[in-house]
Amino acid sequence: MGIGLDSAMHSKFLQTCDIPVEQYAIGPFTMVIFGGAGDLSRKKLMPAIYHLFSDNELPKEGFSVLSFARREMTDEQYRNLMKEAIKESGESSFSEQTWNDFSAHLTYMSGRFEEDKGYIDLLEKIDRLTVPDNNGRKNIIYYMAVPPESTPAIVAQLNRHNLAKGNYRTRIIIEKPFGKDRESARKLNMTLHEAFDENQIFRIDHYLGKETVQNIIFFRFSNTLYEQLWNCRYIDNVQITVAESIGIETRGNFYEQAGVVRDIVQNHIMQLIGLIAMEPPLGIEADSIRDEKVKIFRSIQPMNEAYVDNFTVRGQYGPGKINGMNVPGYRQEKSVAPGSTTPTFIAAKFHIASWRWAGVPFYIRAGKRMPKRTTEICIQLKQPPLKLFGRTCDMLEPNVLKITIQPEEKIVAHFGVKYPYAPNQIYPAKMIFSYKEAFNVTPHAPYERLLIDCMKGDLTLFVRQDGVEAMWDVVDPLIARWQQTAPLDFPNYAAGTWGPQEAEALLEKEGRRWITE
Ligand code: BG6
């Protein structure tokens, strides 16, 4: 007997058709921000929380933000500091009335992260401030907005003082950088796991909070149009560019330790590769998606020394001009060593050793002080098997699918059409989908989206332990090799240019070029 429509309808594989539309109201919670007076809190976190409040996404009553930091301050002084920060962030919804309502939810306590006393006070404050949810549970979110070296001590103290599990339902948000290599990440994970279960740990990569990054999965797996071509039979190469026109701003101390690989490649670029390259997940729950990404990280071909020497390019910016303004070189920035060898630019080729991607190079480049800010992914398709049009010795303009993450969020398909009147000429045309034009909505800023997801307990857009460690496995050999061989030509690109010449040569020697338009 054949399988009738009816039995097919009851197949467990089709049950995803019935996923109900999510209706979720955020219940009462207390967010404890360690380092709540620092840069991250002022520039990103507090404006995001304020915005969620003014958009009515937070419960009107029953939420508290408690900042725990070293500096001595009263609640009043802290509120004033945050008020200025929110105004400076350019928050469009700022109003005195909303601020007054919001600021009543903010409190401050000063303490030393390593000392017991602060945690005894914290326990008492949390208990007093937190309103139980409908199930009688008290929800606490710890946000680590502190330098990475402070995290282990704080986590150990939370554990010691019964603040990690105990009577509360807790979650912890950890900012990048998550370790500085595979080994330190593994140790940090162990420390975290002594206090929290993996499903309480929210490792933030703010790129995953960007609407267009999330769209990669939707675009890939809801359209037959491209997914059929999404493999080594049809794709010639993939290019990922994360270019910033800003320099390192006031973060010299951090950047000297990090450099471009730890700052951008190990996290943001790896996540983009994961989403572009992953196999269809079994479902849309967090772990199904995270499983597939981890498989990709693990299948990236390990780089040995010869590979690093041949297929990676590093750079550091010297003085130059951005938008007509003179800007200093990296070595002239505050807190940077005059002879620093920290790279601010990378171009590299990665290979994914999988059935789908065998032989398809993934070219990546990232840099500070590039001519403009842009993050984009270009999928370049192969040439057709036979050339019928145009002058037969030419290469055709390749078909390209370009996904622009920022600044303008769009997807552009490049294809060839007949040029009018000319008998045998191909014209490279574009089909453009722009988020702004298509939808008249402003999506949540990445931090807002990620905070909401953490409040809901949704881990999809957060990085799992094995993912973090696998991403370090990819970049550790590259960092080690670069450290072994001092760059003698730094600075080797002027601010306001697309990096050193070798970045162009990396593709040219393989008969390709960076797709810019
Ligand atoms: C951060 C890096 O993770 O991402 C910064 O530490 C970088 O150096 C920033 O400037 C870029 O983020 P975005 O969202 O502006 O692309």
Coordinates of C-alpha atoms and ligand atoms in Angstrom, one line a residue:
M1 CA 0.0 0.0 0.0
G2 CA 1.4 3.4 -0.9
I3 CA 1.6 6.3 1.5
G4 CA -1.5 8.3 1.1
L5 CA -1.8 12.1 1.6
D6 CA -3.3 11.5 5.0
S7 CA -0.5 9.5 6.5
A8 CA 2.0 12.0 4.9
M9 CA 0.1 14.8 6.7
H10 CA 0.6 13.1 10.0
S11 CA 4.3 12.5 9.4
K12 CA 6.3 13.9 12.3
F13 CA 8.5 15.6 9.8
L14 CA 5.7 17.9 8.8
Q15 CA 4.7 18.9 12.3
T16 CA 6.7 22.1 12.0
C17 CA 3.8 23.4 9.9
D18 CA 1.8 23.9 13.1
I19 CA 4.3 26.1 14.9
P20 CA 2.1 28.6 16.7
V21 CA 2.9 32.3 16.3
E22 CA 4.8 33.3 19.4
Q23 CA 3.0 35.6 21.9
Y24 CA 5.4 36.4 24.6
A25 CA 5.2 39.0 27.4
I26 CA 8.3 39.5 29.4
G27 CA 7.7 38.8 33.1
P28 CA 9.3 40.4 36.1
F29 CA 13.1 40.2 36.4
T30 CA 16.2 41.8 37.9
M31 CA 19.2 42.5 35.7
V32 CA 22.5 42.8 37.6
I33 CA 25.0 44.5 35.4
F34 CA 28.6 44.0 36.6
G35 CA 30.5 47.0 35.2
G36 CA 27.3 48.9 34.9
A37 CA 29.0 52.3 34.8
G38 CA 31.5 51.3 32.1
D39 CA 31.8 52.0 28.4
L40 CA 29.6 49.1 27.2
S41 CA 26.9 49.9 29.6
R42 CA 26.8 53.6 28.7
K43 CA 27.1 53.2 25.0
K44 CA 25.1 50.1 24.2
L45 CA 23.4 48.4 27.1
M46 CA 21.6 51.2 28.9
P47 CA 20.3 52.8 25.7
A48 CA 19.0 49.4 24.6
I49 CA 17.2 48.8 27.9
Y50 CA 15.8 52.3 27.9
H51 CA 14.6 51.8 24.3
L52 CA 12.8 48.5 25.2
F53 CA 11.2 50.3 28.1
S54 CA 10.0 53.2 26.0
D55 CA 8.6 50.7 23.4
N56 CA 6.6 49.0 26.1
E57 CA 8.5 45.8 25.7
L58 CA 9.4 45.5 29.4
P59 CA 6.9 45.0 32.2
K60 CA 5.8 48.4 33.5
E61 CA 6.3 47.2 37.1
G62 CA 8.5 44.4 38.4
F63 CA 11.8 44.9 36.6
S64 CA 15.0 46.3 38.1
V65 CA 18.4 47.1 36.8
L66 CA 21.0 46.9 39.5
S67 CA 24.4 48.0 38.6
F68 CA 27.4 46.7 40.4
A69 CA 30.7 48.4 39.8
R70 CA 33.8 49.6 41.7
R71 CA 33.3 53.3 41.6
E72 CA 31.6 54.9 44.7
M73 CA 28.3 56.5 43.6
T74 CA 24.8 57.1 44.9
D75 CA 21.7 55.9 43.0
E76 CA 21.1 59.5 42.1
Q77 CA 24.6 60.0 40.6
Y78 CA 24.3 56.8 38.7
R79 CA 21.0 57.8 37.2
N80 CA 22.4 61.1 36.1
L81 CA 25.3 59.3 34.5
M82 CA 23.0 57.0 32.6
K83 CA 20.7 59.9 31.6
E84 CA 23.6 61.6 29.9
A85 CA 24.7 58.4 28.3
I86 CA 21.3 57.7 26.8
K87 CA 21.0 61.2 25.5
E88 CA 24.5 61.0 24.0
S89 CA 23.7 57.7 22.3
G90 CA 21.3 59.7 20.1
E91 CA 18.2 57.8 21.5
S92 CA 15.4 59.3 19.5
S93 CA 12.7 58.3 21.9
F94 CA 14.2 60.2 24.8
S95 CA 11.7 62.2 26.8
E96 CA 11.9 63.6 30.4
Q97 CA 8.6 61.8 31.3
T98 CA 9.8 58.4 30.1
W99 CA 13.1 58.9 31.7
N100 CA 11.5 59.7 35.0
D101 CA 9.5 56.5 34.8
F102 CA 12.5 54.5 33.7
S103 CA 15.0 55.8 36.1
A104 CA 13.0 54.6 39.1
H105 CA 14.0 51.1 38.0
L106 CA 17.7 51.8 38.2
T107 CA 19.8 51.3 41.3
Y108 CA 23.5 51.2 42.0
M109 CA 25.9 49.5 44.4
S110 CA 29.6 49.7 44.6
G111 CA 31.8 46.8 45.5
R112 CA 34.9 44.9 44.7
F113 CA 34.3 42.0 42.4
E114 CA 36.7 39.7 44.3
E115 CA 35.5 40.5 47.8
D116 CA 32.7 38.6 49.7
K117 CA 31.1 41.7 51.1
G118 CA 29.6 42.9 47.8
Y119 CA 27.9 39.6 47.2
I120 CA 26.4 39.5 50.7
D121 CA 24.9 43.0 49.9
L122 CA 24.0 41.8 46.4
L123 CA 22.0 38.9 47.8
E124 CA 20.1 41.1 50.1
K125 CA 19.4 43.7 47.3
I126 CA 18.3 41.1 44.8
D127 CA 16.0 39.6 47.3
R128 CA 14.4 42.9 48.1
L129 CA 14.1 44.2 44.5
T130 CA 13.0 41.1 42.7
V131 CA 9.3 40.5 42.1
P132 CA 8.3 36.8 41.6
D133 CA 6.8 35.8 38.3
N134 CA 3.4 34.1 37.9
N135 CA 5.0 30.8 38.8
G136 CA 6.5 32.3 42.0
R137 CA 10.1 32.3 40.6
K138 CA 12.5 35.1 40.9
N139 CA 14.3 35.7 37.6
I140 CA 17.8 37.2 37.7
I141 CA 20.0 38.0 34.7
Y142 CA 23.7 38.7 35.3
Y143 CA 25.3 40.8 32.6
M144 CA 29.1 40.7 32.5
A145 CA 30.0 44.1 31.2
V146 CA 33.5 43.9 32.6
P147 CA 36.9 43.2 31.2
P148 CA 37.2 39.5 30.4
E149 CA 39.8 38.9 33.1
S150 CA 37.2 39.9 35.8
T151 CA 34.6 37.3 34.8
P152 CA 36.0 34.1 36.5
A153 CA 36.3 35.9 39.9
I154 CA 32.7 37.1 39.6
V155 CA 31.3 33.8 38.6
A156 CA 33.2 32.0 41.4
Q157 CA 31.7 34.5 43.9
L158 CA 28.2 34.1 42.5
N159 CA 28.6 30.4 43.0
R160 CA 30.0 30.7 46.5
H161 CA 27.2 33.0 47.7
N162 CA 24.5 30.8 46.3
L163 CA 23.5 33.4 43.7
A164 CA 24.0 31.3 40.6
K165 CA 21.4 28.6 41.1
G166 CA 20.0 28.5 44.7
N167 CA 16.6 30.0 45.1
Y168 CA 16.6 32.0 41.8
R169 CA 16.1 31.3 38.2
T170 CA 19.3 32.8 36.8
R171 CA 20.9 33.5 33.4
I172 CA 24.3 34.9 32.7
I173 CA 25.2 37.0 29.7
I174 CA 28.9 37.1 28.7
E175 CA 30.4 39.5 26.3
K176 CA 33.1 38.8 23.8
P177 CA 36.1 38.3 23.8
F178 CA 35.3 34.8 25.2
G179 CA 38.9 33.9 26.1
K180 CA 41.9 34.7 24.1
D181 CA 42.5 31.3 22.6
R182 CA 41.0 27.8 22.7
E183 CA 42.6 26.9 26.0
S184 CA 41.5 30.0 27.9
A185 CA 38.0 29.6 26.4
R186 CA 37.9 26.0 27.6
K187 CA 39.0 27.1 31.1
L188 CA 36.4 29.9 31.2
N189 CA 33.7 27.4 30.1
M190 CA 34.7 25.1 32.9
T191 CA 34.5 28.0 35.5
L192 CA 31.1 28.9 34.1
H193 CA 29.9 25.3 34.3
E194 CA 30.8 25.0 37.9
A195 CA 28.2 27.6 38.6
F196 CA 25.7 27.5 35.7
D197 CA 24.3 24.9 33.3
E198 CA 24.9 25.5 29.7
N199 CA 21.3 26.5 29.1
Q200 CA 21.7 29.4 31.5
I201 CA 24.7 30.8 29.7
F202 CA 24.2 33.4 27.0
R203 CA 27.4 34.2 25.1
I204 CA 26.8 37.4 23.1
D205 CA 27.9 38.0 19.6
H206 CA 26.1 41.2 18.7
Y207 CA 26.3 40.3 14.9
L208 CA 23.7 37.6 15.6
G209 CA 21.3 40.2 16.8
K210 CA 21.4 42.0 13.4
E211 CA 18.2 41.4 11.5
T212 CA 20.0 40.8 8.2
V213 CA 22.3 38.3 9.8
Q214 CA 19.2 36.4 11.1
N215 CA 17.7 36.7 7.6
I216 CA 20.5 34.5 6.1
I217 CA 18.8 31.4 7.4
F218 CA 15.3 32.5 6.4
F219 CA 16.5 33.5 2.9
R220 CA 18.4 30.2 2.4
F221 CA 15.9 27.8 3.7
S222 CA 12.6 29.3 2.7
N223 CA 13.4 29.8 -1.0
T224 CA 14.0 27.0 -3.6
L225 CA 15.5 29.6 -5.9
Y226 CA 18.9 29.7 -4.5
E227 CA 19.2 26.8 -2.2
Q228 CA 19.4 24.4 -5.1
L229 CA 22.5 26.2 -6.3
W230 CA 24.1 26.5 -2.9
N231 CA 27.0 24.1 -3.3
C232 CA 30.3 23.5 -5.0
R233 CA 28.7 22.5 -8.3
Y234 CA 27.4 26.1 -8.9
I235 CA 29.3 28.4 -6.5
D236 CA 32.7 29.6 -7.5
N237 CA 33.6 31.4 -4.3
V238 CA 32.2 33.2 -1.3
Q239 CA 33.5 36.6 -0.1
I240 CA 32.9 38.1 3.3
T241 CA 33.9 41.7 4.0
V242 CA 33.7 43.4 7.4
A243 CA 35.1 46.9 6.7
E244 CA 35.0 49.8 9.2
S245 CA 35.9 53.4 8.6
I246 CA 36.5 54.0 12.3
G247 CA 39.8 53.3 13.9
I248 CA 40.2 51.8 17.4
E249 CA 38.8 54.9 19.1
T250 CA 39.5 54.8 22.8
R251 CA 40.1 51.0 23.0
G252 CA 43.9 50.9 22.5
N253 CA 44.5 48.7 25.5
F254 CA 42.0 46.2 24.4
Y255 CA 42.9 46.2 20.8
E256 CA 46.6 45.8 21.4
Q257 CA 45.8 42.5 23.0
A258 CA 43.1 41.5 20.5
G259 CA 44.0 42.6 17.0
V260 CA 41.7 42.0 14.1
V261 CA 41.6 38.2 14.3
R262 CA 40.4 38.0 17.9
D263 CA 38.2 41.1 17.5
I264 CA 36.3 40.3 14.3
V265 CA 37.3 37.0 12.7
Q266 CA 37.0 34.5 15.7
N267 CA 33.4 35.6 16.3
H268 CA 31.6 37.8 13.8
I269 CA 33.1 36.4 10.6
M270 CA 33.0 32.9 11.8
Q271 CA 29.3 33.3 12.6
L272 CA 28.6 34.6 9.1
I273 CA 30.5 31.7 7.6
G274 CA 28.5 29.3 9.8
L275 CA 25.2 30.7 8.6
I276 CA 26.1 30.8 4.9
A277 CA 27.7 27.3 4.9
M278 CA 25.5 25.3 7.3
E279 CA 23.3 22.4 6.3
P280 CA 19.5 22.8 6.7
P281 CA 18.9 22.4 10.5
L282 CA 16.5 19.7 11.7
G283 CA 14.3 22.4 13.2
I284 CA 14.5 26.0 14.2
E285 CA 15.2 25.5 17.9
A286 CA 18.4 26.8 19.3
D287 CA 20.3 23.6 19.4
S288 CA 19.4 22.4 15.9
I289 CA 20.8 25.6 14.4
R290 CA 23.8 25.7 16.7
D291 CA 24.6 22.0 15.9
E292 CA 24.8 22.8 12.2
K293 CA 27.0 25.8 12.7
V294 CA 29.4 23.9 14.9
K295 CA 29.8 21.2 12.2
I296 CA 30.9 24.0 9.8
F297 CA 33.5 25.4 12.2
R298 CA 34.8 21.9 12.7
S299 CA 35.1 21.2 9.0
I300 CA 37.1 24.3 8.2
Q301 CA 40.4 23.0 6.9
P302 CA 43.1 23.5 9.6
M303 CA 45.8 26.0 8.7
N304 CA 49.4 25.0 9.0
E305 CA 52.3 27.4 8.8
A306 CA 52.8 27.2 5.1
Y307 CA 49.1 27.8 4.6
V308 CA 49.1 30.8 6.8
D309 CA 52.1 32.2 4.9
N310 CA 50.5 31.7 1.5
F311 CA 46.9 32.3 2.0
T312 CA 46.6 35.1 4.6
V313 CA 47.5 38.8 4.5
R314 CA 47.8 41.0 7.5
G315 CA 48.0 44.8 7.7
Q316 CA 48.1 47.8 10.0
Y317 CA 46.9 51.2 9.1
G318 CA 49.2 54.2 8.9
P319 CA 48.0 57.8 8.8
G320 CA 45.6 58.8 6.0
K321 CA 42.4 60.4 5.1
I322 CA 38.8 59.3 5.7
N323 CA 36.1 61.4 4.2
G324 CA 38.6 64.1 3.5
M325 CA 39.7 64.3 7.1
N326 CA 43.3 63.5 8.2
V327 CA 43.4 60.6 10.7
P328 CA 46.3 59.2 12.7
G329 CA 47.9 55.8 12.0
Y330 CA 47.4 52.9 14.4
R331 CA 50.8 53.4 16.1
Q332 CA 49.8 57.0 16.9
E333 CA 46.5 56.0 18.6
K334 CA 46.2 56.4 22.4
S335 CA 47.6 53.4 24.4
V336 CA 49.2 51.8 21.4
A337 CA 52.9 51.0 21.5
P338 CA 54.9 53.1 19.0
G339 CA 56.3 50.0 17.3
S340 CA 53.2 47.9 17.7
T341 CA 52.8 44.9 15.4
T342 CA 49.1 44.3 16.1
P343 CA 47.2 43.7 12.9
T344 CA 44.2 45.9 12.1
F345 CA 43.5 44.2 8.8
I346 CA 43.2 40.7 7.5
A347 CA 42.5 39.0 4.2
A348 CA 42.5 35.3 4.1
K349 CA 41.2 32.2 2.3
F350 CA 39.3 29.5 4.2
H351 CA 38.3 26.1 2.9
I352 CA 35.4 24.0 4.2
A353 CA 36.2 20.4 3.8
S354 CA 32.6 19.1 3.3
W355 CA 30.7 17.5 0.5
R356 CA 28.8 20.7 -0.2
W357 CA 31.8 23.0 -0.2
A358 CA 34.7 21.0 -1.4
G359 CA 37.0 23.3 -3.5
V360 CA 35.0 26.5 -2.9
P361 CA 37.2 29.2 -1.4
F362 CA 35.7 31.4 1.3
Y363 CA 37.7 34.7 1.1
I364 CA 37.3 36.9 4.1
R365 CA 38.6 40.4 4.8
A366 CA 38.2 42.7 7.7
G367 CA 39.8 46.0 8.7
K368 CA 39.7 49.2 10.5
R369 CA 40.1 52.6 8.7
M370 CA 38.8 51.3 5.4
P371 CA 37.2 53.8 3.0
K372 CA 33.7 53.0 4.3
R373 CA 31.7 51.0 6.7
T374 CA 30.3 48.0 5.1
T375 CA 29.6 44.3 6.0
E376 CA 28.6 42.2 3.1
I377 CA 28.6 38.6 1.8
C378 CA 29.1 37.9 -1.9
I379 CA 28.2 34.5 -3.3
Q380 CA 29.8 34.3 -6.8
L381 CA 28.4 31.6 -9.1
K382 CA 30.4 29.7 -11.7
Q383 CA 30.4 30.6 -15.4
P384 CA 27.9 28.8 -17.6
P385 CA 29.3 25.7 -19.3
L386 CA 29.3 27.2 -22.8
K387 CA 29.8 30.8 -23.8
L388 CA 27.3 31.7 -26.5
F389 CA 27.1 35.5 -26.2
G390 CA 29.5 38.5 -26.2
R391 CA 33.0 38.3 -27.5
T392 CA 33.8 34.6 -27.0
C393 CA 37.2 35.2 -25.4
D394 CA 35.7 37.3 -22.5
M395 CA 34.7 36.0 -19.2
L396 CA 31.0 36.9 -18.5
E397 CA 30.3 39.1 -15.6
P398 CA 29.6 36.4 -13.0
N399 CA 26.2 35.9 -11.4
V400 CA 26.6 37.2 -7.8
L401 CA 24.2 37.3 -4.9
K402 CA 25.2 40.0 -2.6
I403 CA 23.8 40.2 1.0
T404 CA 24.6 43.5 2.5
I405 CA 24.3 43.5 6.3
Q406 CA 25.1 47.1 6.8
P407 CA 24.9 50.1 6.5
E408 CA 22.1 49.6 4.1
E409 CA 20.4 46.2 4.5
K410 CA 19.7 44.7 1.2
I411 CA 20.1 41.7 -1.1
V412 CA 21.2 42.2 -4.7
A413 CA 21.2 39.6 -7.4
H414 CA 23.6 40.4 -10.3
F415 CA 22.8 38.8 -13.6
G416 CA 23.3 39.4 -17.4
V417 CA 20.7 40.6 -19.9
K418 CA 20.7 41.4 -23.5
Y419 CA 21.8 45.0 -24.1
P420 CA 19.0 46.7 -26.2
Y421 CA 19.6 47.0 -29.9
A422 CA 23.2 45.6 -29.7
P423 CA 23.0 42.2 -31.4
N424 CA 25.4 40.3 -29.2
Q425 CA 26.2 42.2 -26.0
I426 CA 25.5 41.3 -22.5
Y427 CA 24.6 43.9 -19.9
P428 CA 25.2 43.3 -16.2
A429 CA 21.9 44.1 -14.5
K430 CA 20.9 44.0 -10.8
M431 CA 17.8 43.0 -9.0
I432 CA 17.6 44.8 -5.7
F433 CA 15.7 44.0 -2.5
S434 CA 16.0 46.7 0.1
Y435 CA 14.8 46.2 3.7
K436 CA 14.1 49.9 4.1
E437 CA 12.0 50.1 1.0
A438 CA 10.1 46.9 1.5
F439 CA 9.2 47.2 5.2
N440 CA 8.4 50.4 6.9
V441 CA 9.6 49.3 10.3
T442 CA 12.7 49.8 12.4
P443 CA 14.0 46.5 13.6
H444 CA 15.3 46.1 17.1
A445 CA 19.0 47.2 17.5
P446 CA 21.1 44.1 18.0
Y447 CA 21.5 44.6 21.8
E448 CA 17.7 45.1 22.2
R449 CA 16.9 41.9 20.3
L450 CA 19.5 39.9 22.2
L451 CA 18.3 41.2 25.6
I452 CA 14.8 40.3 24.8
D453 CA 15.8 36.8 23.7
C454 CA 17.7 36.3 27.0
M455 CA 14.8 37.5 29.0
K456 CA 12.7 34.9 27.1
G457 CA 15.3 32.2 27.6
D458 CA 15.8 31.7 23.8
L459 CA 19.4 30.7 23.1
T460 CA 19.2 30.6 19.3
L461 CA 21.2 33.7 18.8
F462 CA 23.8 33.0 21.4
V463 CA 27.0 31.0 21.0
R464 CA 27.3 27.5 22.6
Q465 CA 30.3 26.3 24.4
D466 CA 31.4 23.9 21.6
G467 CA 30.9 26.6 19.1
V468 CA 33.2 29.0 20.9
E469 CA 35.9 26.4 21.3
A470 CA 35.6 25.3 17.6
M471 CA 35.9 28.9 16.4
W472 CA 39.2 29.3 18.4
D473 CA 40.5 26.1 16.9
V474 CA 40.2 27.7 13.5
V475 CA 42.0 30.9 14.3
D476 CA 44.6 29.8 16.9
P477 CA 47.2 28.5 14.3
L478 CA 46.8 31.7 12.4
I479 CA 47.4 33.9 15.4
A480 CA 50.3 31.8 16.5
R481 CA 52.0 31.9 13.1
W482 CA 51.6 35.7 12.8
Q483 CA 53.1 36.1 16.3
Q484 CA 56.1 33.9 15.3
T485 CA 56.9 36.0 12.2
A486 CA 57.1 39.7 13.0
P487 CA 55.7 41.9 10.2
L488 CA 58.5 44.1 9.0
D489 CA 56.4 46.3 6.8
F490 CA 53.9 47.7 9.2
P491 CA 52.1 50.1 8.8
N492 CA 51.4 48.8 5.3
Y493 CA 48.2 50.5 4.3
A494 CA 47.1 54.1 4.6
A495 CA 43.9 54.8 6.5
G496 CA 41.1 55.3 3.9
T497 CA 42.3 52.5 1.6
W498 CA 41.2 48.9 1.2
G499 CA 44.3 47.4 2.9
P500 CA 47.7 46.3 1.5
Q501 CA 48.2 45.4 -2.1
E502 CA 48.7 41.7 -1.1
A503 CA 45.0 41.5 -0.3
E504 CA 44.1 42.1 -4.0
A505 CA 46.9 39.7 -5.0
L506 CA 45.5 36.9 -2.8
L507 CA 42.5 36.7 -5.2
E508 CA 44.2 37.8 -8.4
K509 CA 46.6 34.9 -8.3
E510 CA 43.6 32.6 -8.3
G511 CA 42.0 34.5 -11.2
R512 CA 39.5 36.3 -9.1
R513 CA 38.9 39.7 -7.6
W514 CA 37.1 41.3 -4.6
I515 CA 33.6 42.2 -5.7
T516 CA 33.0 45.8 -4.8
E517 CA 30.0 47.0 -6.7
Ligands
BG6_1 C1 32.9 44.7 17.9 C2 34.4 45.0 17.8 O1 32.7 43.4 18.3 O2 32.3 45.0 16.7 C3 34.7 46.4 17.4 O3 35.0 44.8 19.1 C4 33.9 46.7 16.1 O4 36.0 46.6 17.2 C5 32.4 46.3 16.2 O5 34.0 48.1 15.8 C6 31.8 46.4 14.9 O6 30.4 46.2 15.1 P1 29.3 46.8 14.0 O7 28.0 46.4 14.5 O8 29.5 48.3 14.0 O9 29.7 46.2 12.7

